[in-house]
XYZ file of C-alpha atoms in Angstrom:
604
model
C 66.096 93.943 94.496
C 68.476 91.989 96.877
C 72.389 92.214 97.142
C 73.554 88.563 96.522
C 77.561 88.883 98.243
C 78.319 85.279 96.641
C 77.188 86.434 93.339
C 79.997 86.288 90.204
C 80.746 90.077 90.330
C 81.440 89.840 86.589
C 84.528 91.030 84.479
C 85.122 94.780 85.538
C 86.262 97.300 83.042
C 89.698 98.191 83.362
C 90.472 100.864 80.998
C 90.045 103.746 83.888
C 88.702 105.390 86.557
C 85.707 106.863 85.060
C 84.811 103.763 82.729
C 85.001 101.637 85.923
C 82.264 103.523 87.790
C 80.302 103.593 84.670
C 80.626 99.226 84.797
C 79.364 99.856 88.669
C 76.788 101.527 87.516
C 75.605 99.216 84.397
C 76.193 96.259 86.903
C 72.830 97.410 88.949
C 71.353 100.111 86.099
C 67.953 98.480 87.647
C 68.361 99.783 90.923
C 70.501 102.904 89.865
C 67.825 104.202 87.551
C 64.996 103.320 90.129
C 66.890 105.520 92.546
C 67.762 107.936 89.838
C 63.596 108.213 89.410
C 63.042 108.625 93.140
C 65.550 111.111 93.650
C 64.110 112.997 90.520
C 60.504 112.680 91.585
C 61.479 113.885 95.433
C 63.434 117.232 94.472
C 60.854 118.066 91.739
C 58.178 117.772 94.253
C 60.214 120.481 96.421
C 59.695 122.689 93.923
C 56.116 122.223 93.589
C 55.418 122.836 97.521
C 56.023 126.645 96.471
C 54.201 126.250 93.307
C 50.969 125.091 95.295
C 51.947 127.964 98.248
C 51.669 130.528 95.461
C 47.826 129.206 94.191
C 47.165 129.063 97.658
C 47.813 132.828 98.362
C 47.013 134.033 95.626
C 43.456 132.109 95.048
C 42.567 131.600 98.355
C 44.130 134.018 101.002
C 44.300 137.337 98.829
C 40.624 136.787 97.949
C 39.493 135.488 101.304
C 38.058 132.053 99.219
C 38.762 129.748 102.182
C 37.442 126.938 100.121
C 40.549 127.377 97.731
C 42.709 127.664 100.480
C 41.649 124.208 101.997
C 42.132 122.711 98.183
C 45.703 124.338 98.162
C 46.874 123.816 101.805
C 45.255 119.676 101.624
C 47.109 119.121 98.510
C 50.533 120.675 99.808
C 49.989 118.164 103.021
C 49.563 115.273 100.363
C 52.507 116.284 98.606
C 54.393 116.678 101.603
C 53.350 112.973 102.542
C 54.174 111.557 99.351
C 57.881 113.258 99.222
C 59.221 111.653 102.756
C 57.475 108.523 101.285
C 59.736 109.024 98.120
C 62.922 110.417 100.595
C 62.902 107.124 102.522
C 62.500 104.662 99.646
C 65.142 107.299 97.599
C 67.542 106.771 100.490
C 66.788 103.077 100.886
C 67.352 102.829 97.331
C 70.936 104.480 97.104
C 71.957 102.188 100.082
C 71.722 99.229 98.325
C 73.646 100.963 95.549
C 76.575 101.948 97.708
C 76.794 98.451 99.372
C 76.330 96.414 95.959
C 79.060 98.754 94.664
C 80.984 98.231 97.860
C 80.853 94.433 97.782
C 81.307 93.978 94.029
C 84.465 95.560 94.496
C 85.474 94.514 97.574
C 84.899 90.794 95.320
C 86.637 92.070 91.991
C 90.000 92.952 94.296
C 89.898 89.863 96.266
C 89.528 87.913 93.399
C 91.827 89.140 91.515
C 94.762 89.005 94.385
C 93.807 85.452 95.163
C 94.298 85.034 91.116
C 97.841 86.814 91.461
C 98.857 84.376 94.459
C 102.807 84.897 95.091
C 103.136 86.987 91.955
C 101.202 89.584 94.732
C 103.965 90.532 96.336
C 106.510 91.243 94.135
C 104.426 93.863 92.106
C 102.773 95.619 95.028
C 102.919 96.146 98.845
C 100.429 94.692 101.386
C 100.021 98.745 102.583
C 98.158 99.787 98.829
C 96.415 96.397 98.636
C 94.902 97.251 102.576
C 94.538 100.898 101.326
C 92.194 99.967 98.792
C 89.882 97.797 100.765
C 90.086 99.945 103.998
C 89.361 103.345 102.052
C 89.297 103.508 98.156
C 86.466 101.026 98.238
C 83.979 102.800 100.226
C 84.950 106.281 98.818
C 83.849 104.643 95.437
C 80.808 103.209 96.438
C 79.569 106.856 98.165
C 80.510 108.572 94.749
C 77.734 106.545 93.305
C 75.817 109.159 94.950
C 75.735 111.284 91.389
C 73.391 108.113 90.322
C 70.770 108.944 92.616
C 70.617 112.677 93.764
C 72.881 113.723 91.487
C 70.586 112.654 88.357
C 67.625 113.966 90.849
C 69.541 117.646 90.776
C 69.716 118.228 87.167
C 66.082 117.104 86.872
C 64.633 119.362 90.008
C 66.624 122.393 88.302
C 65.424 121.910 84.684
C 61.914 121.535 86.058
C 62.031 125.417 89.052
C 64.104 126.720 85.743
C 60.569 125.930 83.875
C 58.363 126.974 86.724
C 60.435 130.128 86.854
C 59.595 130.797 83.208
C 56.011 131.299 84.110
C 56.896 133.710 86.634
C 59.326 136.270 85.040
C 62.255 135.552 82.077
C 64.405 137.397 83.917
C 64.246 135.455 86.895
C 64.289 132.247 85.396
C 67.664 133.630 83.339
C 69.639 134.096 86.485
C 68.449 130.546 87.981
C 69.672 128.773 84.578
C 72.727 130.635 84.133
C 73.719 130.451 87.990
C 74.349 127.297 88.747
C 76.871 126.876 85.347
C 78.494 129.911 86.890
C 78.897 127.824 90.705
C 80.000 124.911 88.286
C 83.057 127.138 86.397
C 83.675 128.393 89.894
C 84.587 125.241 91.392
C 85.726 123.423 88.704
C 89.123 124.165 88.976
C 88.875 122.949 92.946
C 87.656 119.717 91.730
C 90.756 118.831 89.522
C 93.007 119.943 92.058
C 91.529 118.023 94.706
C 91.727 114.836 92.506
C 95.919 115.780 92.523
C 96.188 116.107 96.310
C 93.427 113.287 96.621
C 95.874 110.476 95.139
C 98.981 111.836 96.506
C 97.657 111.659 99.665
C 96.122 107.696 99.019
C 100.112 107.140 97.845
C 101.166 108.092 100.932
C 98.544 106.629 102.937
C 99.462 103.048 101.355
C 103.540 103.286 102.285
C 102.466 104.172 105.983
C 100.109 101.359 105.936
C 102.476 98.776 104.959
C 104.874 100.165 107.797
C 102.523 99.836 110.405
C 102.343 96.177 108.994
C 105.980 95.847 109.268
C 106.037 97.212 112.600
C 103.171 95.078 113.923
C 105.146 91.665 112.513
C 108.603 92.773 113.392
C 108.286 94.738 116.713
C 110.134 91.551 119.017
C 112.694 91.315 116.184
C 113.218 94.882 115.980
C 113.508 95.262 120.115
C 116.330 92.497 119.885
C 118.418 94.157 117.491
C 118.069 97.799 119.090
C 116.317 99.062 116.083
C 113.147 100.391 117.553
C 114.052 103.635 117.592
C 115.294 103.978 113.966
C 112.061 102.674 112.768
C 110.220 104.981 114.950
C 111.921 107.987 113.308
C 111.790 107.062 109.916
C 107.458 106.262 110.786
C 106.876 109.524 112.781
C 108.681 111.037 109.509
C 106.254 108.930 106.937
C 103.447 110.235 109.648
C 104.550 113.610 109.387
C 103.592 113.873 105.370
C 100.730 111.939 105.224
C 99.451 114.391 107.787
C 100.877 117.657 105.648
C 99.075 116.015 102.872
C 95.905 115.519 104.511
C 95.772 119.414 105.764
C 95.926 120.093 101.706
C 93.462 117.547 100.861
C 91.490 119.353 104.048
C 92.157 122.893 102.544
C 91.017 122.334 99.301
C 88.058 120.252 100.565
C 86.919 123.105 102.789
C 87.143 125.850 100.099
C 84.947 123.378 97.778
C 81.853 123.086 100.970
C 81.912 126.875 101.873
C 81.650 127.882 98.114
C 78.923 124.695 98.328
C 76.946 126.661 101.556
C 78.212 130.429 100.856
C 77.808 130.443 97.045
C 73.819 129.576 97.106
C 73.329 131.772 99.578
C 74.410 134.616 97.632
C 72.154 133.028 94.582
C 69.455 133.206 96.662
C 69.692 136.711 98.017
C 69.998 137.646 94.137
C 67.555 135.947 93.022
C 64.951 137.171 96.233
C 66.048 140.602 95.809
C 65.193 140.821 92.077
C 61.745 138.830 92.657
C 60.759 141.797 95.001
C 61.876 144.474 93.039
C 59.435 142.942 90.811
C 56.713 142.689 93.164
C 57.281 146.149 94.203
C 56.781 147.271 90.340
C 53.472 145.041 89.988
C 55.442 142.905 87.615
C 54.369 139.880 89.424
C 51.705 139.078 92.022
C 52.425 138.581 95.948
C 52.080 134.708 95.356
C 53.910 134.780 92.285
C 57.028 136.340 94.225
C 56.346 133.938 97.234
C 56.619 131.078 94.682
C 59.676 132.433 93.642
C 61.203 132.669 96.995
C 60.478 128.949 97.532
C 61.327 127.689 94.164
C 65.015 129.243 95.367
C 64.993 127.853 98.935
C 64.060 124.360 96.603
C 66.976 124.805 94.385
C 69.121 124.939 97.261
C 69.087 120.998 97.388
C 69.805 120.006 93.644
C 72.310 122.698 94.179
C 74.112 121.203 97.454
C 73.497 117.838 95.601
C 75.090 119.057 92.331
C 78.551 120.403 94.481
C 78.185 117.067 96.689
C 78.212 115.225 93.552
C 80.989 117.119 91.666
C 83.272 116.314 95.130
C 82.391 113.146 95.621
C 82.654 112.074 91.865
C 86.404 114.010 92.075
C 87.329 111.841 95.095
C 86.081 108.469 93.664
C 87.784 108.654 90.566
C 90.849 108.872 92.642
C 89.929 105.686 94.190
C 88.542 104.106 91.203
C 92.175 104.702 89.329
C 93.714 103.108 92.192
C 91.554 100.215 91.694
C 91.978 99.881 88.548
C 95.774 100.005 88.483
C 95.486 96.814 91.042
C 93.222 95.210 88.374
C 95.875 95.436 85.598
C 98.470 93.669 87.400
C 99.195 90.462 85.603
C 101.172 87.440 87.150
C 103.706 85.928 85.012
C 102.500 84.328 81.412
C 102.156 80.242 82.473
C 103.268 79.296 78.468
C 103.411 75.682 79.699
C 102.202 72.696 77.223
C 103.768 69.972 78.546
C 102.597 67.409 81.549
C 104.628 66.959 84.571
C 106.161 63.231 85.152
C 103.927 60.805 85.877
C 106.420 59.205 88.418
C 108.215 61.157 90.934
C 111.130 62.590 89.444
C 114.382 64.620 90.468
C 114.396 68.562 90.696
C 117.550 70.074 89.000
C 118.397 73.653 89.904
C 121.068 74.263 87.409
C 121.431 77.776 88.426
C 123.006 76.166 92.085
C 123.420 72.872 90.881
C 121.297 71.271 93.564
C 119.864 68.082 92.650
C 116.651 66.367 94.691
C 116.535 62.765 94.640
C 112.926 61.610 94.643
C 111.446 59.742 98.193
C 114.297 61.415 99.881
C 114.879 63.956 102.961
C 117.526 66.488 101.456
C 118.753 69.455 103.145
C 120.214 72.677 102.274
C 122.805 74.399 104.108
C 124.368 77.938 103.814
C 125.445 80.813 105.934
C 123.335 83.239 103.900
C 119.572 81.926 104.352
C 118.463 84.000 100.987
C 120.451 81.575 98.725
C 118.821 78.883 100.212
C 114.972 79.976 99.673
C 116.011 81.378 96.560
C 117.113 77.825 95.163
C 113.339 76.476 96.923
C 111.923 79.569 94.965
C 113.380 78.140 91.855
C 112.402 74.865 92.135
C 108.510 75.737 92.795
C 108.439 77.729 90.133
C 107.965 80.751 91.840
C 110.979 82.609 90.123
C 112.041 82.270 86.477
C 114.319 79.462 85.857
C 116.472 76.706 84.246
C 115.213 74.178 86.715
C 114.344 70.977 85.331
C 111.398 68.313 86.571
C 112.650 64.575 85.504
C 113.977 65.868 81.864
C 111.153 68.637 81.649
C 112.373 72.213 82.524
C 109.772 73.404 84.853
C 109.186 76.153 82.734
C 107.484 73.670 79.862
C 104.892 72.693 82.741
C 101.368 74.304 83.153
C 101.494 76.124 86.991
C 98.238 74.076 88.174
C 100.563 71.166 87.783
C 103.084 72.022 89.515
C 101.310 73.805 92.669
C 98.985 70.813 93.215
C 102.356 68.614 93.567
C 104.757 70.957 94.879
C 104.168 73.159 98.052
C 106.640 75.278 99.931
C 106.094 75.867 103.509
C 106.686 79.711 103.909
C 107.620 80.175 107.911
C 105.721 83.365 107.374
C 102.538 82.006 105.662
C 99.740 83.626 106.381
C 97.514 82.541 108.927
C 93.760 83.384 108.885
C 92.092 84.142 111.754
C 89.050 81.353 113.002
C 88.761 78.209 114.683
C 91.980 76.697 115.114
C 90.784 73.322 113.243
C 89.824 75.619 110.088
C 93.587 77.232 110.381
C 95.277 73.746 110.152
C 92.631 72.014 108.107
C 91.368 74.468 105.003
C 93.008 72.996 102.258
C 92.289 76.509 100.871
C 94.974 78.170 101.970
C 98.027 76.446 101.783
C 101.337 77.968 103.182
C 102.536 79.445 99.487
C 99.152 78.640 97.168
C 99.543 75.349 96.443
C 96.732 73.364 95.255
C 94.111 70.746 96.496
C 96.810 68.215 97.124
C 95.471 65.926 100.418
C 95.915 63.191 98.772
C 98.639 61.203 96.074
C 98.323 62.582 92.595
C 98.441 59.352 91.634
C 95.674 58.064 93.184
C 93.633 55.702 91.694
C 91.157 57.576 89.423
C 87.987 55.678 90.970
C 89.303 56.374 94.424
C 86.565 56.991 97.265
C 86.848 60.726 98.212
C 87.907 60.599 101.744
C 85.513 60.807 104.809
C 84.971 63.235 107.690
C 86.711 60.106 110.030
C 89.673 60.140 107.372
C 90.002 63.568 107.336
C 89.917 63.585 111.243
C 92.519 61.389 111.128
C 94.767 63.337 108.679
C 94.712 66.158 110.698
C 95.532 64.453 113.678
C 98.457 62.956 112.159
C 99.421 66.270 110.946
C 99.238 67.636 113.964
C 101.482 64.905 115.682
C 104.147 65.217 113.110
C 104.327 68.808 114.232
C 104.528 68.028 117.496
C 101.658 70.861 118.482
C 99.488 68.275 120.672
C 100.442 70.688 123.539
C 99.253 73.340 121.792
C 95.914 71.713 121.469
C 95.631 70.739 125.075
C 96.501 74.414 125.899
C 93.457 76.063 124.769
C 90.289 76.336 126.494
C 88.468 74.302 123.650
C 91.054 73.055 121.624
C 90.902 72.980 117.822
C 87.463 74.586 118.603
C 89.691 77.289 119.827
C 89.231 80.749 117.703
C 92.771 82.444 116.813
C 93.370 85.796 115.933
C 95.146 87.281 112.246
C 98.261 85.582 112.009
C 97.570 83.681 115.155
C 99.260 86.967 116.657
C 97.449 85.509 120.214
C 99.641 82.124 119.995
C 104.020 82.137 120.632
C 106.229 82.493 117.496
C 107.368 78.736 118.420
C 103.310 77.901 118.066
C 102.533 79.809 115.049
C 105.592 78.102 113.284
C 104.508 74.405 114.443
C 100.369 75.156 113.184
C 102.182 76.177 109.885
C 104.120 73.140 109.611
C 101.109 71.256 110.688
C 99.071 72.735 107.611
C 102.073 72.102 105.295
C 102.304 68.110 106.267
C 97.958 68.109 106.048
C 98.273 68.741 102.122
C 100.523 66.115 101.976
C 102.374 67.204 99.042
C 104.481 65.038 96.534
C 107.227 67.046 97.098
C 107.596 69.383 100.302
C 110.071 72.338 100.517
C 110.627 73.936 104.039
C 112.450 77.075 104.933
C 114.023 77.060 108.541
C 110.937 75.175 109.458
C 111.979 74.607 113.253
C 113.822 77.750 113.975
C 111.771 78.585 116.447
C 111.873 76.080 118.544
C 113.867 75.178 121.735
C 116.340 71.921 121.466
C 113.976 69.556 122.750
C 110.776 70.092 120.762
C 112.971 70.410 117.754
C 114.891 67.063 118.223
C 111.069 65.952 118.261
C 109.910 67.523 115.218
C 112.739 66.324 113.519
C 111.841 62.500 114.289
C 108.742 62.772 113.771
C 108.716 64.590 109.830
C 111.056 62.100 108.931
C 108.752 59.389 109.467
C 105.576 61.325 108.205
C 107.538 62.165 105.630
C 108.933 58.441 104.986
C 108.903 57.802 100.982
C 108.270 61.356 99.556
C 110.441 64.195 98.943
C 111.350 66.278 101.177
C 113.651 69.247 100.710
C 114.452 71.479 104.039
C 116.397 74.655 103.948
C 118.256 74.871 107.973
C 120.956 74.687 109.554
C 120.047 72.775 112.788
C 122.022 70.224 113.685
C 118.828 68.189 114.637
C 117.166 68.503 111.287
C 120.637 67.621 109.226
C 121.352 64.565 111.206
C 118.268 63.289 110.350
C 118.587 63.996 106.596
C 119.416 61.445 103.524
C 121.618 64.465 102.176
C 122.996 67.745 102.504
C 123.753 70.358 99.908
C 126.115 72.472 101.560
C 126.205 76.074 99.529
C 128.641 79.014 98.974
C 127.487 81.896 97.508
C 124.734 80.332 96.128
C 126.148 77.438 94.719
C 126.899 73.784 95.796
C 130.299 73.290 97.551
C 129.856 69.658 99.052
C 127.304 67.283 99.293
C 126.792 63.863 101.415
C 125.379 62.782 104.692
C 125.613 65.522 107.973
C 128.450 63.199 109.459
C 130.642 63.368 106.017
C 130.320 66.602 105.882
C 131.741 67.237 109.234
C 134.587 65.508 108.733
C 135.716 66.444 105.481
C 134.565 70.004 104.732
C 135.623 72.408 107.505
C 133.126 75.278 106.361
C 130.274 73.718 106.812
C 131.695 72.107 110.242
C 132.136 76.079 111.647
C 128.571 76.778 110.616
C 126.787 73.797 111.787
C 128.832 73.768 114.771
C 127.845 77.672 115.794
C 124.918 76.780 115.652
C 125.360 73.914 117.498
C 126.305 75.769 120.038
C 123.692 78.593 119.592
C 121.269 75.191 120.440
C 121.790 75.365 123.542
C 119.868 78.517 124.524
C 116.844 78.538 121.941
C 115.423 77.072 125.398
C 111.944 79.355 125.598
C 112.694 80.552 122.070
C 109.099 80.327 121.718
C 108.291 82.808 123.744
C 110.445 85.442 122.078
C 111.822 86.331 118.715
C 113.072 83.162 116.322
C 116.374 81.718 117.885
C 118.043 81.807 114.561
């Protein structure tokens, strides 16, 4: 049996923890009931070592029939032989369990985030969603354990509780009824493990996503003298995640030394009443050597049985978490209607910004929210009144509207690979939109574009983003592989290979927030020229308040508190509204030292 990682993993049940290890479990029940046989077969055969010890001793050794004793001793050797045979291919077996489990989840969370897109975000933090593929994932796929060994356990001790029946009743009463007694014992530990277990995963996820907060923000954080705030308020968060882990620890510890101590004490019971026996001439020598070893044999499914009970109490845990994550939903897409055929204006009635078709439009406000809120509205990434031609945007299915509208996120993720794959997989757009490299309105028998046009695209994409330096920087250019985020490149860089991506997909309608803010004077001036002109002919809406990107703009929305004040051309606007002629002209002003901005924190 092979583990295919490209295989569907199938629709996962969802109703809870418990039901969604049993769909793990029916997902493979080939392999988990092979390993559930192995296991079985290997801890029953640890029980019969003492059985054949016992015929040994007691038909060969105490009679002095040597011939017996070679029969009894050969076949314990074979035994012996075949259970590591079983062991390995058990263990082998319960691998591929763990990992299939491991990587059919790991493929039922990925796919389902990738289905939730930008609806992600706003329903859970990046700190739970790393939680669960850092830890919850591979504490579920150990718990699978109780498949395997677990299934083996209950076996090996229904089959010494039958050998021990042969022996003496009592004895075999005290091995049946002792393990239920361990079980009511440390069943109580179990469910309040599973309490401190997910308080502790909780807390675990909100220190997660501050260390991701901390690792994106650290230069912004160092400008405004903020360090040290954050510091306290993480060494804090630090603080109970680490109280919480000493309870998880404390209960965990009391569950493994009842798990060692507890059959320990079983054993000495059960030893001490097998030679009381003896001593009576209840049962032979071999008989109470047998029993000795069926004991010592138990102590496996026993340890297996407590292992199983912990790790099943710390998987649920996980699974719940998983399964939480699996029920998010992104917003109902209730649209029936198609989106214009022809390019169309954008009305956001909610601001009352309107977006010509073909046309470079910028938007201009002193509080940078209001802007990317309007951009948020007229994706469709936000519930709104916004209209597409006469067609509220609301009436429009969302695969229509993300394969012809993108927005350029400055903080778009950036996967880490060659830097050619960054800029070029159409994949992974700056805010999920669609396959859209080419028109929409292509011609429907169009030629699908070759490696040489593609080539080209890119470079042109590249250009317009004025990153050629970038390029020439690196040791072997878009060969060149980048880290996460492209934390090894400048802010400056990161923001021009995002822009570059954007201007690839070639969008029918592109919306930019603060796309060049980032950048010093002179490679902005150039950016600006040069989007224009890639841009020449489709729509282009850009949310800044650069001088060098306004200049160059067909019009400017100027807003107030969210709403249009003025609109016209960046020279009208100077000269008849005075607001937006203090803004622009701080920064103006603040232009002039965004010199090496690059290298630092964003100039603006």
């Amino acid at each position: 049996m092979r583990i295919d990682a490209y295989e569907d993993p199938g629709p996962p049940d969802r109703r809870g923890g418990w039901r969604y290890l049993a769909w793990l479990v029916r997902r493979q029940w080939p392999r988990c009931l092979a390993g559930a046989v192995l296991a079985s077969v290997w801890m029953v055969l640890l029980a019969a070592t003492p059985y054949l010890m016992a015929r040994a001793v007691d038909h060969g050794l105490e009679p002095g029939d040597m011939g017996a004793l070679a029969v009894w001793t050969g076949a314990m050797v074979a035994v012996g032989g075949v259970n590591a045979w079983l062991s390995v291919m058990r263990h082998r077996t319960m691998t591929r369990v763990r990992m299939d489990a491991n990587f059919r989840t790991v493929k039922v969370v990925v796919g389902h985030a990738t289905r939730l897109g930008a609806a992600l975000r706003g329903q859970v933090g990046a700190g739970e969603v790393v939680t669960i593929g850092v830890g919850d994932v591979q504490t579920i796929s150990t718990s699978l354990t109780a498949v395997g060994p677990g299934v083996g356990a209950i076996v090996a001790y229904a089959a010494v509780g039958g050998l021990m029946l042969s022996v003496s009743t009592r004895l075999a009463l005290v091995v049946l009824l002792g393990v239920p007694v361990l079980g009511l014992l440390l069943g109580p530990l179990m469910g309040r493990l599973q309490g401190r277990e997910a308080e502790y995963r909780e807390r675990q996820s909100v220190l997660t996503a501050r260390i991701g907060d901390l690792a994106g923000g650290l230069r912004v954080l160092n400008g405004l003298g903020g360090k040290g705030l954050v510091a306290d308020a993480f060494h804090r968060d630090s603080g109970r995640l680490r109280e919480q882990g000493y309870r998880v620890g404390a209960v965990t510890s009391w569950i493994q030394a009842l798990g060692v101590g507890l059959p320990m004490l079983f054993l000495a019971l059960v030893t001490w009443l097998g030679a009381r026996q003896a001593a009576q001439g209840h049962i032979s020598v071999g008989e109470l050597v047998s029993v000795y070893g069926y004991v010592v044999a138990l102590g496996w499914p026993v340890a297996f049985l407590i292992e199983m009970g912990h790790q099943l109490s710390r998987g649920v845990v996980a699974a719940r978490r998983v399964v939480a994550f699996l029920r998010l939903e992104p917003a109902p897409d209730e649209g029936t209607r198609d989106a214009p055929a022809e390019p169309s204006v954008l009305h956001d009635p909610a601001s009352g910004v309107r977006i010509s078709p073909g046309r470079l439009t910028a938007l201009v406000t002193a509080h940078p929210s209001d802007a990317t809120d309007v951009l948020d509205r007229l994706a469709r990434y936000t519930p709104s009144n916004a209209t597409w031609g006469d067609i509220p945007l609301a009436d429009i299915p969302l695969p229509q509207i993300r394969s012809r509208i993108l927005i350029a996120d400055p903080e778009a993720d950036l996967f880490a690979g060659p830097l050619s794959a960054v800029i070029g997989d159409e994949d992974t757009p700056a805010r999920g939109a669609g396959n859209c490299a080419t028109s929409h309105n292509a011609p429907a028998d169009a030629q699908p574009p070759t490696r040489a046009d593609e080539s080209a695209h890119l470079t042109q994409a590249i250009h317009a983003a004025a990153a050629e330096d970038i390029i020439r920087a690196l040791p072997d250019g878009l060969r060149t592989p980048v880290a996460a985020q492209a934390r090894d490149l400048s802010g400056g860089q990161r923001q021009r290979i995002r822009l570059a991506r954007a201007l690839l997909t070639d969008p029918e309608i592109l919306l930019a927030a603060e796309p060049t803010s980032a950048l010093d004077a002179h490679t902005e001036a150039t950016v600006a020229d040069r989007l224009k002109q890639a841009r020449q002919g489709r729509t282009t809406v850009l949310a800044a308040t650069s001088p060098l990107l306004l200049a160059r703009a067909d019009v400017v929305h100027h807003l107030v508190d969210g709403k249009v004040a003025a609109t016209g051309t960046h020279r009208e606007l100077l000269d008849t509204e005075p607001g937006y002629r203090a803004l622009v002209a701080r920064d103006d002003e603040g232009a002039e030292d965004t010199e090496g901005a690059e290298e630092g924190a964003p100039a603006r």
